[in-house]
């Protein structure tokens, strides 16, 4: 009987290593006489640097180097973790210098010190004298595009990074013929990833003259390319090693500290230098999630069908482009294969401001647009007195839907079942009835929100993945992938895939978890929830190639045809009868030691995936709102997902728990705040920035509707980012249900709720 | 200023000279290379650097090394005995409570202290006891289950 490995609740391969403290992260490696790098950050939100005097800092004992932009190549480079594009028109905005020649936000990197220890480095930082000419600054995206706003980058005088939009259908006609036109404005705030391990890296020059960088990154192969570009080096001159990493959530899908770490080691003749950010630096000096303001306008017919949607969006990108306009482009593509519209028009503007740079964060623009759209739909239902579930169901697209712009086809479609399951889990109908006409100080409400999401970036980005397998003498294998394990469990999922194809047990698969660009297969990294779908296809291909080689040797040995053979439970069997013929180990031994045919079994493959699979899901939430204090308590929350085949339910649940938890913070407590007058951050630490603790987190219910996605190598679709998308609008809609108040701005923390209640005359 | 101190770390004795400004975290990581002790914030906010000092969980980042003179320190490296995972470690593995793993050592230390206290804890008390640990991956669901399992008879 063939054992199924796909769908098992296999333990993480790295669980023991992590629970014993033996797993090594970037900071856990030591080099002899490792130096320490530190950065002088701008105290001004916007200022010209007139002069930098580093002489005092340089003369401090223990300081080995002080560098400024004047010591570095004048090459502007782009940092986003996207595959390189051969088409110059399809590249990210190159607006960075390793150390800046103009301060564009409070925290901008002005100069760097390399010293023997932290204290000396810190002392030296204080001795650097910078003469600034302070300029007016702008923090708000809509303000930044006014004609009199200060210009942040000379290359974009109007501060607009891009206003490229998307549209299909005859939107004017649809609005002219509409029976109802609904409008709403929705706004999200700046939040931060807060992975427990801050950005950290160290670098040295090898004896062959190449720069070696060990770094906490999601994208080692991209780091190699960007460091090379920033320093004007040939790409092969840089080697990047990624050990275990303490979370990323998109913040390490960006080349944030590695070019400077490389520059630091070059400034001291290649001696090893460690550059680690403090938590406070990590909050402002890495990336944030874009705050986006949406103006939504929707046309409906009187039979309550959505006809057209016109969205204007202002995306606050902060001081540098990073992922820039891709975020709002992702948002405007990924919401489409959910509800049917005759016409859609998205007019976005991605704008520079004097704030920390926004970049990729779990679900890449989609939590923002989902908050706007799903809140807007509930506002429409409230106005037209419609049942929000029935209204959504009535407007869903159907299986086989092809997006007119991306041409992505919906080949598996479990959202109707997800809605049904979520509704039953929360006992919607029953509770809904009992919560009518509440007037007390504490009111309960129910809300829900749906989402659609992609699996990878096709057709916008290249989706290339690599996998390599070597079979040992005992039939066990080493599996090497270019895709990175960042805590989500991809290594374990890949091991399950390889074990499934090869008919071996999980303990016979060793996944090489470290990516070293010298030896790891090429893969663009961990982002866009691409790994099980895209990199999983490469793993399957590599395993099938190995299987074929095993069976060829078995065929030679047994005289049976390859197509009549299979590997089941480490045995070569005759497929139809299931009779064991010999062990896999015997075949592996032949591959190493047969005097005539010996050729060890291995594969080295790449997959260029040119499809995408639309994943779906829904959140149902029940809240208790304190009408006096403004405190919102989430009593129950369920996320139900259609992510195709679930490779490992335990890991998938873990993704849902973490995503929902992150979204609870997004909805209720998290907001990175800045002083309007100075642009200074106000709460860039884990005490004042309100992350969810275990005491704040309710029990998170998880459901899966397992469809089979024909383009997935095992029927799978994305799951990693998806759970972070729909909880915020579901909670918002539950609060609307409880109180009748429309909260159109995140987060709904007690202060914001209290103030809104006052504005509405409820207090 | 330097000061000589005696530490018992994971049942091993160390006589070392430390700077009076040095944190216990830095001494454990940089001097003794006990890198299972993680650094997440350096100011006592995240719990990743938790170690046991005479059996009580502390954030080692805000505990000066010289205060530990003569005390018994247990880090994650001292939990596994004879190559066997402790009950707490096994519960974290079995419950799937680990993702990126960066908060895991600290949580295992606090849970170990709860188990060794011999006390009974209600669900709410468990949450309160471990609320000093941030985890950004798991939403605390499976961590809670692992702690509960660790405390089961």
PDB file of N, CA, C and O in Angstrom, chain B residues 80-141:
ATOM      1  N   UNK B  80      18.334  20.193  27.203  1.00  0.00           N
ATOM      2  CA  UNK B  80      18.390  18.832  26.682  1.00  0.00           C
ATOM      3  C   UNK B  80      19.303  18.027  27.612  1.00  0.00           C
ATOM      4  O   UNK B  80      20.379  18.493  27.961  1.00  0.00           O
ATOM      5  N   UNK B  81      18.855  16.847  28.042  1.00  0.00           N
ATOM      6  CA  UNK B  81      19.687  16.032  28.945  1.00  0.00           C
ATOM      7  C   UNK B  81      20.015  14.707  28.273  1.00  0.00           C
ATOM      8  O   UNK B  81      19.104  14.003  27.832  1.00  0.00           O
ATOM      9  N   UNK B  82      21.287  14.372  28.221  1.00  0.00           N
ATOM     10  CA  UNK B  82      21.759  13.111  27.621  1.00  0.00           C
ATOM     11  C   UNK B  82      21.189  12.914  26.217  1.00  0.00           C
ATOM     12  O   UNK B  82      20.748  11.819  25.855  1.00  0.00           O
ATOM     13  N   UNK B  83      21.177  13.976  25.450  1.00  0.00           N
ATOM     14  CA  UNK B  83      20.695  13.870  24.069  1.00  0.00           C
ATOM     15  C   UNK B  83      19.183  13.706  23.954  1.00  0.00           C
ATOM     16  O   UNK B  83      18.662  13.458  22.873  1.00  0.00           O
ATOM     17  N   UNK B  84      18.471  13.837  25.076  1.00  0.00           N
ATOM     18  CA  UNK B  84      17.009  13.695  25.056  1.00  0.00           C
ATOM     19  C   UNK B  84      16.366  15.067  25.222  1.00  0.00           C
ATOM     20  O   UNK B  84      16.752  15.836  26.102  1.00  0.00           O
ATOM     21  N   UNK B  85      15.361  15.324  24.389  1.00  0.00           N
ATOM     22  CA  UNK B  85      14.612  16.560  24.563  1.00  0.00           C
ATOM     23  C   UNK B  85      13.870  16.506  25.892  1.00  0.00           C
ATOM     24  O   UNK B  85      13.439  15.438  26.324  1.00  0.00           O
ATOM     25  N   UNK B  86      13.730  17.662  26.535  1.00  0.00           N
ATOM     26  CA  UNK B  86      12.927  17.712  27.762  1.00  0.00           C
ATOM     27  C   UNK B  86      11.456  17.612  27.376  1.00  0.00           C
ATOM     28  O   UNK B  86      11.098  17.739  26.208  1.00  0.00           O
ATOM     29  N   UNK B  87      10.628  17.424  28.383  1.00  0.00           N
ATOM     30  CA  UNK B  87       9.189  17.338  28.135  1.00  0.00           C
ATOM     31  C   UNK B  87       8.679  18.610  27.445  1.00  0.00           C
ATOM     32  O   UNK B  87       7.844  18.560  26.545  1.00  0.00           O
ATOM     33  N   UNK B  88       9.214  19.742  27.887  1.00  0.00           N
ATOM     34  CA  UNK B  88       8.783  21.013  27.303  1.00  0.00           C
ATOM     35  C   UNK B  88       9.206  21.091  25.837  1.00  0.00           C
ATOM     36  O   UNK B  88       8.409  21.440  24.955  1.00  0.00           O
ATOM     37  N   UNK B  89      10.451  20.759  25.574  1.00  0.00           N
ATOM     38  CA  UNK B  89      10.933  20.810  24.178  1.00  0.00           C
ATOM     39  C   UNK B  89      10.114  19.873  23.298  1.00  0.00           C
ATOM     40  O   UNK B  89       9.717  20.234  22.183  1.00  0.00           O
ATOM     41  N   UNK B  90       9.863  18.663  23.816  1.00  0.00           N
ATOM     42  CA  UNK B  90       9.096  17.682  23.034  1.00  0.00           C
ATOM     43  C   UNK B  90       7.687  18.211  22.750  1.00  0.00           C
ATOM     44  O   UNK B  90       7.167  18.048  21.645  1.00  0.00           O
ATOM     45  N   UNK B  91       7.105  18.882  23.731  1.00  0.00           N
ATOM     46  CA  UNK B  91       5.751  19.426  23.537  1.00  0.00           C
ATOM     47  C   UNK B  91       5.755  20.508  22.445  1.00  0.00           C
ATOM     48  O   UNK B  91       4.844  20.574  21.615  1.00  0.00           O
ATOM     49  N   UNK B  92       6.789  21.345  22.414  1.00  0.00           N
ATOM     50  CA  UNK B  92       6.888  22.373  21.368  1.00  0.00           C
ATOM     51  C   UNK B  92       7.012  21.728  19.980  1.00  0.00           C
ATOM     52  O   UNK B  92       6.412  22.202  19.013  1.00  0.00           O
ATOM     53  N   UNK B  93       7.783  20.637  19.902  1.00  0.00           N
ATOM     54  CA  UNK B  93       7.925  19.939  18.611  1.00  0.00           C
ATOM     55  C   UNK B  93       6.594  19.293  18.226  1.00  0.00           C
ATOM     56  O   UNK B  93       6.090  19.485  17.114  1.00  0.00           O
ATOM     57  N   UNK B  94       6.019  18.549  19.156  1.00  0.00           N
ATOM     58  CA  UNK B  94       4.806  17.778  18.838  1.00  0.00           C
ATOM     59  C   UNK B  94       3.615  18.669  18.501  1.00  0.00           C
ATOM     60  O   UNK B  94       2.781  18.311  17.675  1.00  0.00           O
ATOM     61  N   UNK B  95       3.516  19.804  19.155  1.00  0.00           N
ATOM     62  CA  UNK B  95       2.370  20.685  18.920  1.00  0.00           C
ATOM     63  C   UNK B  95       2.572  21.601  17.715  1.00  0.00           C
ATOM     64  O   UNK B  95       1.706  22.399  17.383  1.00  0.00           O
ATOM     65  N   UNK B  96       3.725  21.527  17.070  1.00  0.00           N
ATOM     66  CA  UNK B  96       3.973  22.400  15.918  1.00  0.00           C
ATOM     67  C   UNK B  96       4.073  23.857  16.322  1.00  0.00           C
ATOM     68  O   UNK B  96       3.657  24.758  15.589  1.00  0.00           O
ATOM     69  N   UNK B  97       4.638  24.100  17.525  1.00  0.00           N
ATOM     70  CA  UNK B  97       4.660  25.464  18.077  1.00  0.00           C
ATOM     71  C   UNK B  97       5.835  26.293  17.575  1.00  0.00           C
ATOM     72  O   UNK B  97       6.067  27.390  18.068  1.00  0.00           O
ATOM     73  N   UNK B  98       6.576  25.750  16.625  1.00  0.00           N
ATOM     74  CA  UNK B  98       7.790  26.423  16.166  1.00  0.00           C
ATOM     75  C   UNK B  98       7.635  26.829  14.706  1.00  0.00           C
ATOM     76  O   UNK B  98       7.211  26.013  13.885  1.00  0.00           O
ATOM     77  N   UNK B  99       7.962  28.075  14.403  1.00  0.00           N
ATOM     78  CA  UNK B  99       8.055  28.459  12.985  1.00  0.00           C
ATOM     79  C   UNK B  99       9.464  28.974  12.713  1.00  0.00           C
ATOM     80  O   UNK B  99      10.370  28.177  12.503  1.00  0.00           O
ATOM     81  N   UNK B 100       9.679  30.289  12.756  1.00  0.00           N
ATOM     82  CA  UNK B 100      11.044  30.742  12.471  1.00  0.00           C
ATOM     83  C   UNK B 100      11.992  30.319  13.587  1.00  0.00           C
ATOM     84  O   UNK B 100      13.187  30.186  13.378  1.00  0.00           O
ATOM     85  N   UNK B 101      11.456  30.100  14.785  1.00  0.00           N
ATOM     86  CA  UNK B 101      12.258  29.539  15.871  1.00  0.00           C
ATOM     87  C   UNK B 101      13.017  30.549  16.698  1.00  0.00           C
ATOM     88  O   UNK B 101      13.701  30.174  17.645  1.00  0.00           O
ATOM     89  N   UNK B 102      12.886  31.810  16.364  1.00  0.00           N
ATOM     90  CA  UNK B 102      13.703  32.816  17.051  1.00  0.00           C
ATOM     91  C   UNK B 102      13.193  33.086  18.470  1.00  0.00           C
ATOM     92  O   UNK B 102      13.984  33.368  19.363  1.00  0.00           O
ATOM     93  N   UNK B 103      11.894  32.962  18.690  1.00  0.00           N
ATOM     94  CA  UNK B 103      11.346  33.178  20.029  1.00  0.00           C
ATOM     95  C   UNK B 103      11.334  31.892  20.831  1.00  0.00           C
ATOM     96  O   UNK B 103      11.074  31.905  22.025  1.00  0.00           O
ATOM     97  N   UNK B 104      11.587  30.753  20.166  1.00  0.00           N
ATOM     98  CA  UNK B 104      11.393  29.442  20.788  1.00  0.00           C
ATOM     99  C   UNK B 104      12.256  29.214  22.027  1.00  0.00           C
ATOM    100  O   UNK B 104      11.721  28.807  23.070  1.00  0.00           O
ATOM    101  N   UNK B 105      13.590  29.462  21.978  1.00  0.00           N
ATOM    102  CA  UNK B 105      14.382  29.193  23.178  1.00  0.00           C
ATOM    103  C   UNK B 105      13.863  29.940  24.410  1.00  0.00           C
ATOM    104  O   UNK B 105      13.747  29.348  25.493  1.00  0.00           O
ATOM    105  N   UNK B 106      13.511  31.198  24.249  1.00  0.00           N
ATOM    106  CA  UNK B 106      13.011  31.984  25.377  1.00  0.00           C
ATOM    107  C   UNK B 106      11.725  31.395  25.936  1.00  0.00           C
ATOM    108  O   UNK B 106      11.544  31.268  27.159  1.00  0.00           O
ATOM    109  N   UNK B 107      10.828  31.001  25.055  1.00  0.00           N
ATOM    110  CA  UNK B 107       9.563  30.419  25.494  1.00  0.00           C
ATOM    111  C   UNK B 107       9.777  29.085  26.194  1.00  0.00           C
ATOM    112  O   UNK B 107       9.094  28.769  27.178  1.00  0.00           O
ATOM    113  N   UNK B 108      10.723  28.301  25.682  1.00  0.00           N
ATOM    114  CA  UNK B 108      11.017  27.013  26.333  1.00  0.00           C
ATOM    115  C   UNK B 108      11.534  27.270  27.751  1.00  0.00           C
ATOM    116  O   UNK B 108      11.167  26.573  28.700  1.00  0.00           O
ATOM    117  N   UNK B 109      12.336  28.317  27.934  1.00  0.00           N
ATOM    118  CA  UNK B 109      12.881  28.610  29.265  1.00  0.00           C
ATOM    119  C   UNK B 109      11.778  29.004  30.236  1.00  0.00           C
ATOM    120  O   UNK B 109      11.708  28.491  31.350  1.00  0.00           O
ATOM    121  N   UNK B 110      10.906  29.906  29.815  1.00  0.00           N
ATOM    122  CA  UNK B 110       9.823  30.323  30.716  1.00  0.00           C
ATOM    123  C   UNK B 110       8.905  29.148  31.031  1.00  0.00           C
ATOM    124  O   UNK B 110       8.488  28.954  32.180  1.00  0.00           O
ATOM    125  N   UNK B 111       8.594  28.339  30.010  1.00  0.00           N
ATOM    126  CA  UNK B 111       7.721  27.183  30.239  1.00  0.00           C
ATOM    127  C   UNK B 111       8.386  26.192  31.192  1.00  0.00           C
ATOM    128  O   UNK B 111       7.728  25.613  32.067  1.00  0.00           O
ATOM    129  N   UNK B 112       9.697  26.021  31.045  1.00  0.00           N
ATOM    130  CA  UNK B 112      10.430  25.123  31.944  1.00  0.00           C
ATOM    131  C   UNK B 112      10.297  25.596  33.392  1.00  0.00           C
ATOM    132  O   UNK B 112      10.064  24.791  34.299  1.00  0.00           O
ATOM    133  N   UNK B 113      10.395  26.903  33.585  1.00  0.00           N
ATOM    134  CA  UNK B 113      10.248  27.441  34.943  1.00  0.00           C
ATOM    135  C   UNK B 113       8.844  27.181  35.483  1.00  0.00           C
ATOM    136  O   UNK B 113       8.679  26.852  36.664  1.00  0.00           O
ATOM    137  N   UNK B 114       7.846  27.300  34.613  1.00  0.00           N
ATOM    138  CA  UNK B 114       6.470  27.019  35.046  1.00  0.00           C
ATOM    139  C   UNK B 114       6.339  25.562  35.469  1.00  0.00           C
ATOM    140  O   UNK B 114       5.751  25.244  36.505  1.00  0.00           O
ATOM    141  N   UNK B 115       6.902  24.668  34.654  1.00  0.00           N
ATOM    142  CA  UNK B 115       6.814  23.241  34.953  1.00  0.00           C
ATOM    143  C   UNK B 115       7.541  22.951  36.265  1.00  0.00           C
ATOM    144  O   UNK B 115       7.029  22.238  37.141  1.00  0.00           O
ATOM    145  N   UNK B 116       8.723  23.533  36.429  1.00  0.00           N
ATOM    146  CA  UNK B 116       9.525  23.234  37.621  1.00  0.00           C
ATOM    147  C   UNK B 116       8.944  23.849  38.893  1.00  0.00           C
ATOM    148  O   UNK B 116       9.276  23.411  39.995  1.00  0.00           O
ATOM    149  N   UNK B 117       8.064  24.836  38.736  1.00  0.00           N
ATOM    150  CA  UNK B 117       7.435  25.430  39.922  1.00  0.00           C
ATOM    151  C   UNK B 117       6.495  24.440  40.602  1.00  0.00           C
ATOM    152  O   UNK B 117       6.167  24.594  41.775  1.00  0.00           O
ATOM    153  N   UNK B 118       6.055  23.428  39.853  1.00  0.00           N
ATOM    154  CA  UNK B 118       5.149  22.425  40.415  1.00  0.00           C
ATOM    155  C   UNK B 118       3.735  22.945  40.651  1.00  0.00           C
ATOM    156  O   UNK B 118       2.876  22.227  41.152  1.00  0.00           O
ATOM    157  N   UNK B 119       3.491  24.207  40.289  1.00  0.00           N
ATOM    158  CA  UNK B 119       2.158  24.789  40.526  1.00  0.00           C
ATOM    159  C   UNK B 119       1.192  24.413  39.408  1.00  0.00           C
ATOM    160  O   UNK B 119       1.589  24.006  38.335  1.00  0.00           O
ATOM    161  N   UNK B 120      -0.090  24.623  39.682  1.00  0.00           N
ATOM    162  CA  UNK B 120      -1.106  24.451  38.644  1.00  0.00           C
ATOM    163  C   UNK B 120      -1.440  25.841  38.075  1.00  0.00           C
ATOM    164  O   UNK B 120      -1.443  26.830  38.812  1.00  0.00           O
ATOM    165  N   UNK B 121      -1.684  25.888  36.769  1.00  0.00           N
ATOM    166  CA  UNK B 121      -1.998  27.174  36.138  1.00  0.00           C
ATOM    167  C   UNK B 121      -3.286  27.059  35.339  1.00  0.00           C
ATOM    168  O   UNK B 121      -3.476  26.096  34.590  1.00  0.00           O
ATOM    169  N   UNK B 122      -4.159  28.046  35.503  1.00  0.00           N
ATOM    170  CA  UNK B 122      -5.361  28.090  34.662  1.00  0.00           C
ATOM    171  C   UNK B 122      -4.935  28.599  33.282  1.00  0.00           C
ATOM    172  O   UNK B 122      -3.825  29.116  33.121  1.00  0.00           O
ATOM    173  N   UNK B 123      -5.819  28.470  32.292  1.00  0.00           N
ATOM    174  CA  UNK B 123      -5.490  28.945  30.937  1.00  0.00           C
ATOM    175  C   UNK B 123      -5.097  30.421  30.966  1.00  0.00           C
ATOM    176  O   UNK B 123      -4.147  30.841  30.313  1.00  0.00           O
ATOM    177  N   UNK B 124      -5.841  31.200  31.728  1.00  0.00           N
ATOM    178  CA  UNK B 124      -5.576  32.630  31.799  1.00  0.00           C
ATOM    179  C   UNK B 124      -4.216  32.899  32.449  1.00  0.00           C
ATOM    180  O   UNK B 124      -3.468  33.782  32.030  1.00  0.00           O
ATOM    181  N   UNK B 125      -3.911  32.117  33.473  1.00  0.00           N
ATOM    182  CA  UNK B 125      -2.607  32.279  34.140  1.00  0.00           C
ATOM    183  C   UNK B 125      -1.452  31.899  33.214  1.00  0.00           C
ATOM    184  O   UNK B 125      -0.414  32.551  33.210  1.00  0.00           O
ATOM    185  N   UNK B 126      -1.649  30.858  32.434  1.00  0.00           N
ATOM    186  CA  UNK B 126      -0.605  30.463  31.462  1.00  0.00           C
ATOM    187  C   UNK B 126      -0.330  31.640  30.532  1.00  0.00           C
ATOM    188  O   UNK B 126       0.812  32.039  30.299  1.00  0.00           O
ATOM    189  N   UNK B 127      -1.408  32.220  30.031  1.00  0.00           N
ATOM    190  CA  UNK B 127      -1.246  33.345  29.088  1.00  0.00           C
ATOM    191  C   UNK B 127      -0.509  34.506  29.748  1.00  0.00           C
ATOM    192  O   UNK B 127       0.374  35.106  29.153  1.00  0.00           O
ATOM    193  N   UNK B 128      -0.890  34.794  30.993  1.00  0.00           N
ATOM    194  CA  UNK B 128      -0.239  35.900  31.690  1.00  0.00           C
ATOM    195  C   UNK B 128       1.257  35.606  31.875  1.00  0.00           C
ATOM    196  O   UNK B 128       2.103  36.471  31.667  1.00  0.00           O
ATOM    197  N   UNK B 129       1.552  34.385  32.248  1.00  0.00           N
ATOM    198  CA  UNK B 129       2.955  34.018  32.506  1.00  0.00           C
ATOM    199  C   UNK B 129       3.822  34.153  31.260  1.00  0.00           C
ATOM    200  O   UNK B 129       4.996  34.470  31.346  1.00  0.00           O
ATOM    201  N   UNK B 130       3.258  33.834  30.099  1.00  0.00           N
ATOM    202  CA  UNK B 130       4.115  33.889  28.904  1.00  0.00           C
ATOM    203  C   UNK B 130       3.862  35.128  28.043  1.00  0.00           C
ATOM    204  O   UNK B 130       4.360  35.240  26.928  1.00  0.00           O
ATOM    205  N   UNK B 131       3.125  36.079  28.608  1.00  0.00           N
ATOM    206  CA  UNK B 131       2.800  37.273  27.813  1.00  0.00           C
ATOM    207  C   UNK B 131       4.012  38.190  27.618  1.00  0.00           C
ATOM    208  O   UNK B 131       3.950  39.133  26.842  1.00  0.00           O
ATOM    209  N   UNK B 132       5.112  37.908  28.278  1.00  0.00           N
ATOM    210  CA  UNK B 132       6.324  38.695  28.056  1.00  0.00           C
ATOM    211  C   UNK B 132       7.114  38.249  26.845  1.00  0.00           C
ATOM    212  O   UNK B 132       8.196  38.770  26.580  1.00  0.00           O
ATOM    213  N   UNK B 133       6.583  37.279  26.129  1.00  0.00           N
ATOM    214  CA  UNK B 133       7.276  36.785  24.927  1.00  0.00           C
ATOM    215  C   UNK B 133       6.490  37.186  23.687  1.00  0.00           C
ATOM    216  O   UNK B 133       5.320  36.838  23.562  1.00  0.00           O
ATOM    217  N   UNK B 134       7.140  37.866  22.784  1.00  0.00           N
ATOM    218  CA  UNK B 134       6.510  38.129  21.490  1.00  0.00           C
ATOM    219  C   UNK B 134       6.810  36.992  20.531  1.00  0.00           C
ATOM    220  O   UNK B 134       7.924  36.449  20.519  1.00  0.00           O
ATOM    221  N   UNK B 135       5.809  36.635  19.740  1.00  0.00           N
ATOM    222  CA  UNK B 135       6.022  35.726  18.617  1.00  0.00           C
ATOM    223  C   UNK B 135       5.258  36.327  17.455  1.00  0.00           C
ATOM    224  O   UNK B 135       4.091  36.677  17.607  1.00  0.00           O
ATOM    225  N   UNK B 136       5.916  36.504  16.313  1.00  0.00           N
ATOM    226  CA  UNK B 136       5.231  37.131  15.175  1.00  0.00           C
ATOM    227  C   UNK B 136       4.763  36.076  14.166  1.00  0.00           C
ATOM    228  O   UNK B 136       4.104  36.423  13.201  1.00  0.00           O
ATOM    229  N   UNK B 137       5.130  34.815  14.378  1.00  0.00           N
ATOM    230  CA  UNK B 137       4.811  33.783  13.376  1.00  0.00           C
ATOM    231  C   UNK B 137       3.561  32.980  13.698  1.00  0.00           C
ATOM    232  O   UNK B 137       2.814  32.622  12.800  1.00  0.00           O
ATOM    233  N   UNK B 138       3.369  32.624  14.957  1.00  0.00           N
ATOM    234  CA  UNK B 138       2.415  31.551  15.278  1.00  0.00           C
ATOM    235  C   UNK B 138       1.060  32.031  15.770  1.00  0.00           C
ATOM    236  O   UNK B 138       0.157  31.206  15.944  1.00  0.00           O
ATOM    237  N   UNK B 139       0.921  33.322  16.049  1.00  0.00           N
ATOM    238  CA  UNK B 139      -0.329  33.780  16.656  1.00  0.00           C
ATOM    239  C   UNK B 139      -0.563  33.129  18.008  1.00  0.00           C
ATOM    240  O   UNK B 139      -1.676  33.132  18.511  1.00  0.00           O
ATOM    241  N   UNK B 140       0.496  32.565  18.578  1.00  0.00           N
ATOM    242  CA  UNK B 140       0.509  31.983  19.935  1.00  0.00           C
ATOM    243  C   UNK B 140      -0.375  30.748  20.108  1.00  0.00           C
ATOM    244  O   UNK B 140      -0.422  30.190  21.195  1.00  0.00           O
ATOM    245  N   UNK B 141      -1.076  30.319  19.074  1.00  0.00           N
ATOM    246  CA  UNK B 141      -2.061  29.254  19.262  1.00  0.00           C
ATOM    247  C   UNK B 141      -1.389  27.941  19.664  1.00  0.00           C
ATOM    248  O   UNK B 141      -1.747  27.305  20.632  1.00  0.00           O
TER     249      UNK B 141
END
